[in-house]
Short mmCIF file of C-alpha atoms in Angstrom, two decimals:
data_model
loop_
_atom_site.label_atom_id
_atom_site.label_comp_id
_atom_site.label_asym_id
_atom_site.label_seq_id
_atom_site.Cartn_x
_atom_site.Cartn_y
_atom_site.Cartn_z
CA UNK A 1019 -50.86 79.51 -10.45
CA UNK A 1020 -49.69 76.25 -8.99
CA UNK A 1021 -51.29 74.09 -11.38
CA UNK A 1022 -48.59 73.74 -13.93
CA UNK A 1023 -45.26 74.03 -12.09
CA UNK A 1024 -46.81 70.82 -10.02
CA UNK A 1025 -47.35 69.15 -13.12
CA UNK A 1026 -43.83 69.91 -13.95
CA UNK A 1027 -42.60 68.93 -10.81
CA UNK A 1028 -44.26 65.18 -11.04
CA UNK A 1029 -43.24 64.69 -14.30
CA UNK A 1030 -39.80 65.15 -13.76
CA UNK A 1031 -40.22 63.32 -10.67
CA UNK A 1032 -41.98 60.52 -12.49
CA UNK A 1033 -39.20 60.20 -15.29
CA UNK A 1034 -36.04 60.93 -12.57
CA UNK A 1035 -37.80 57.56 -11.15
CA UNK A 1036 -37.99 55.59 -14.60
CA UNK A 1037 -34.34 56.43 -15.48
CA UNK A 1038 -32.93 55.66 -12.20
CA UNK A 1039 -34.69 52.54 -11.92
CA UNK A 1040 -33.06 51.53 -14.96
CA UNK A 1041 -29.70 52.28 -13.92
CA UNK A 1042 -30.22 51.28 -10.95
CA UNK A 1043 -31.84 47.49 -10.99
CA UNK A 1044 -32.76 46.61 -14.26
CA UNK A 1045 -29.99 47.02 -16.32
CA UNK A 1046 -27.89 45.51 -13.68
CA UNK A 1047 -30.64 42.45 -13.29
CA UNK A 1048 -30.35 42.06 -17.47
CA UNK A 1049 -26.08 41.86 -16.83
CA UNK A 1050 -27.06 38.97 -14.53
CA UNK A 1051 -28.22 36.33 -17.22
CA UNK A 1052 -27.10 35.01 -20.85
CA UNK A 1053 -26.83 38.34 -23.18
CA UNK A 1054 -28.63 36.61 -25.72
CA UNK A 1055 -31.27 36.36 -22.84
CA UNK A 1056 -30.81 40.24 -21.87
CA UNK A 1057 -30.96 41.20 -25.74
CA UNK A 1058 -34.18 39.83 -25.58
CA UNK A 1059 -35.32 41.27 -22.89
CA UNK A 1060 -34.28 44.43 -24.14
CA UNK A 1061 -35.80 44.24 -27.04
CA UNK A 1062 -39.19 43.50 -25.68
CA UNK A 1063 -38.38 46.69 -23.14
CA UNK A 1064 -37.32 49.01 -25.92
CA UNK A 1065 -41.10 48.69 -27.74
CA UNK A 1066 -43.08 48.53 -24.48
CA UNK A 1067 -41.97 51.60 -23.11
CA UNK A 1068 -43.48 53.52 -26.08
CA UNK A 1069 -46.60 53.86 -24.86
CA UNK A 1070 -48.81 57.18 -24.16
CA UNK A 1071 -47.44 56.93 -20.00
CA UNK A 1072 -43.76 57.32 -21.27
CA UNK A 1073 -44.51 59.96 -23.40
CA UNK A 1074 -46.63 62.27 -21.04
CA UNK A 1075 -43.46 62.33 -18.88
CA UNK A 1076 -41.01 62.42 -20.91
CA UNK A 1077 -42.19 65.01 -23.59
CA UNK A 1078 -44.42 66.76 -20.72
CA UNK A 1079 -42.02 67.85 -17.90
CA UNK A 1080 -39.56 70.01 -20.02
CA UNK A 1081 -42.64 71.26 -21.79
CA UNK A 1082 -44.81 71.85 -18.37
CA UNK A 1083 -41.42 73.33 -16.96
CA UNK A 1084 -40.83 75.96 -19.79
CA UNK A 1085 -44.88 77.16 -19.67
CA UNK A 1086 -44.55 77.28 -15.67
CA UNK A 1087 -41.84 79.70 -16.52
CA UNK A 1088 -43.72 81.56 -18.90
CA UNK A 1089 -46.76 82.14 -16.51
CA UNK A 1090 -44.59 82.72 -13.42
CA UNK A 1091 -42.35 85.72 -14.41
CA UNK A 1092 -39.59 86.91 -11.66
CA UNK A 1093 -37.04 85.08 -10.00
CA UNK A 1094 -39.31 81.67 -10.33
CA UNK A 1095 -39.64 81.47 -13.98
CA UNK A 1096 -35.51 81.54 -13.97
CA UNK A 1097 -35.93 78.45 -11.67
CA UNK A 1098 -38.11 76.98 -14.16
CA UNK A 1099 -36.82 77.72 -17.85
CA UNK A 1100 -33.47 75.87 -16.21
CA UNK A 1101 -36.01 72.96 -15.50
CA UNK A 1102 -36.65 72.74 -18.72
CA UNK A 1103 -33.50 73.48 -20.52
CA UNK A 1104 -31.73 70.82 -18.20
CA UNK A 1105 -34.59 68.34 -18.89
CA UNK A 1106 -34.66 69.10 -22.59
CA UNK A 1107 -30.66 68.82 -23.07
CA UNK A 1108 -30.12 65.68 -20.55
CA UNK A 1109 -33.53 63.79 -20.93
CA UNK A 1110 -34.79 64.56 -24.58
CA UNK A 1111 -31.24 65.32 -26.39
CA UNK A 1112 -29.35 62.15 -24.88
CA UNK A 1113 -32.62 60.04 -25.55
CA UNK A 1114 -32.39 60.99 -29.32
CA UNK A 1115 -28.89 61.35 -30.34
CA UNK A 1116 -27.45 57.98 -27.99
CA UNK A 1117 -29.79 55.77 -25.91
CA UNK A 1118 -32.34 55.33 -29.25
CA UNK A 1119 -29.94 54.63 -31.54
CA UNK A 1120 -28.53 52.14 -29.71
CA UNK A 1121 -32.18 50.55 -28.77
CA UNK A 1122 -32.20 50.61 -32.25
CA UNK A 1123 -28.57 48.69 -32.89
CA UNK A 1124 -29.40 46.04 -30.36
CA UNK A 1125 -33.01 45.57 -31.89
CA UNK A 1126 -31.13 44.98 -35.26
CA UNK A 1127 -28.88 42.60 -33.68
CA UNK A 1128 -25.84 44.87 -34.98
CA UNK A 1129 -24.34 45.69 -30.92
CA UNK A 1130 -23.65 43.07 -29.04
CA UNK A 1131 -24.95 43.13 -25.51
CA UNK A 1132 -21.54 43.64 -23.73
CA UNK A 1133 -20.57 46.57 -25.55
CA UNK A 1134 -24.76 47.92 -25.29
CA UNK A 1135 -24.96 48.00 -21.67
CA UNK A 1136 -22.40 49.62 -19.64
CA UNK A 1137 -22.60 52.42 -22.68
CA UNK A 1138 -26.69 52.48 -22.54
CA UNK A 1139 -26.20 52.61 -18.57
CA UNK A 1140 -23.92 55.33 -18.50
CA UNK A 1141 -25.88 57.22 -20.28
CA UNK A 1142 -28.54 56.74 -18.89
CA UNK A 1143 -27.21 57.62 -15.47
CA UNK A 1144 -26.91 61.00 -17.10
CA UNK A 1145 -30.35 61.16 -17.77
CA UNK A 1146 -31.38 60.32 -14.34
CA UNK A 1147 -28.83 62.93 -13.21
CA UNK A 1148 -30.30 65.57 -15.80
CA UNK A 1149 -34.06 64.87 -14.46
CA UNK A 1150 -33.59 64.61 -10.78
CA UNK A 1151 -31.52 68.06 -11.58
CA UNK A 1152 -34.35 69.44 -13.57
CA UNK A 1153 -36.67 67.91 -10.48
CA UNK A 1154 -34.70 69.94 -7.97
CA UNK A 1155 -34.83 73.26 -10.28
CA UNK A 1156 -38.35 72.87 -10.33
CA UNK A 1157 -38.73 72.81 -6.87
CA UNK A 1158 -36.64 75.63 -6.03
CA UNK A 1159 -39.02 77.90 -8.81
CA UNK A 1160 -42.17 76.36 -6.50
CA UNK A 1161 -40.46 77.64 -3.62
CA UNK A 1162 -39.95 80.91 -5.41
CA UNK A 1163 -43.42 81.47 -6.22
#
């Protein structure tokens, strides 16, 4: 069955893409003007991106990773229960415990943008690393099948 570890496989690919794009060109693009400018920005980011697209991805590919290892059995469902824990530990885990709380500081006006960014960024950076990792993993349990 093919079905869900492709499903996997472009939602990690879709939220490797979100993260790094972040890390990549926005967050540097927000460093580029005022902060009070950026913290607005921000802001405006930080309740956009909760929306049903964000979700799919982001609660979907450690999800569609761990049932793709559930239906595949041998050496590919090893592949694909990594997927998810990887996904689950440095895309879910780091979402909740660091990058929201600080959405939520900078929302509240409480962190200041020049102590917000480089943090958020790094840490983001590991969630891009932790989903194009969990990408990769999936791939290899696709090849495996």
């Amino acid at each position: 069955m093919l079905v869900l570890p492709l499903i996997a496989l472009v939602l990690h690919g879709a939220l490797a893409g979100l993260f790094y794009a972040f890390s990549m060109s926005v967050m540097p693009a927000l460093n580029a003007v005022e902060p009070a400018q950026a913290e607005t920005v921000m802001r405006s980011v930080n309740r956009k991106i909760l929306n049903p697209w964000l979700f799919v991805a982001f609660l979907g590919a450690p999800v569609a990773a761990l049932v793709a290892g559930l239906f595949a059995g041998g050496p590919a469902a090893v592949w694909f229960f990594a997927a998810a824990g990887v996904s689950f530990v440095g895309s879910f885990v780091v979402t909740m415990a660091i990058n929201v709380p600080m959405n939520n500081a900078v929302d509240a006006g409480t962190m200041p943008w020049k102590e917000y960014s480089p943090r958020w960024t790094a840490w983001n950076t590991v969630r891009a690393a932790a989903s194009l990792a969990s990408l990769a993993l999936v791939g290899v349990g696709l090849a495996q099948l």
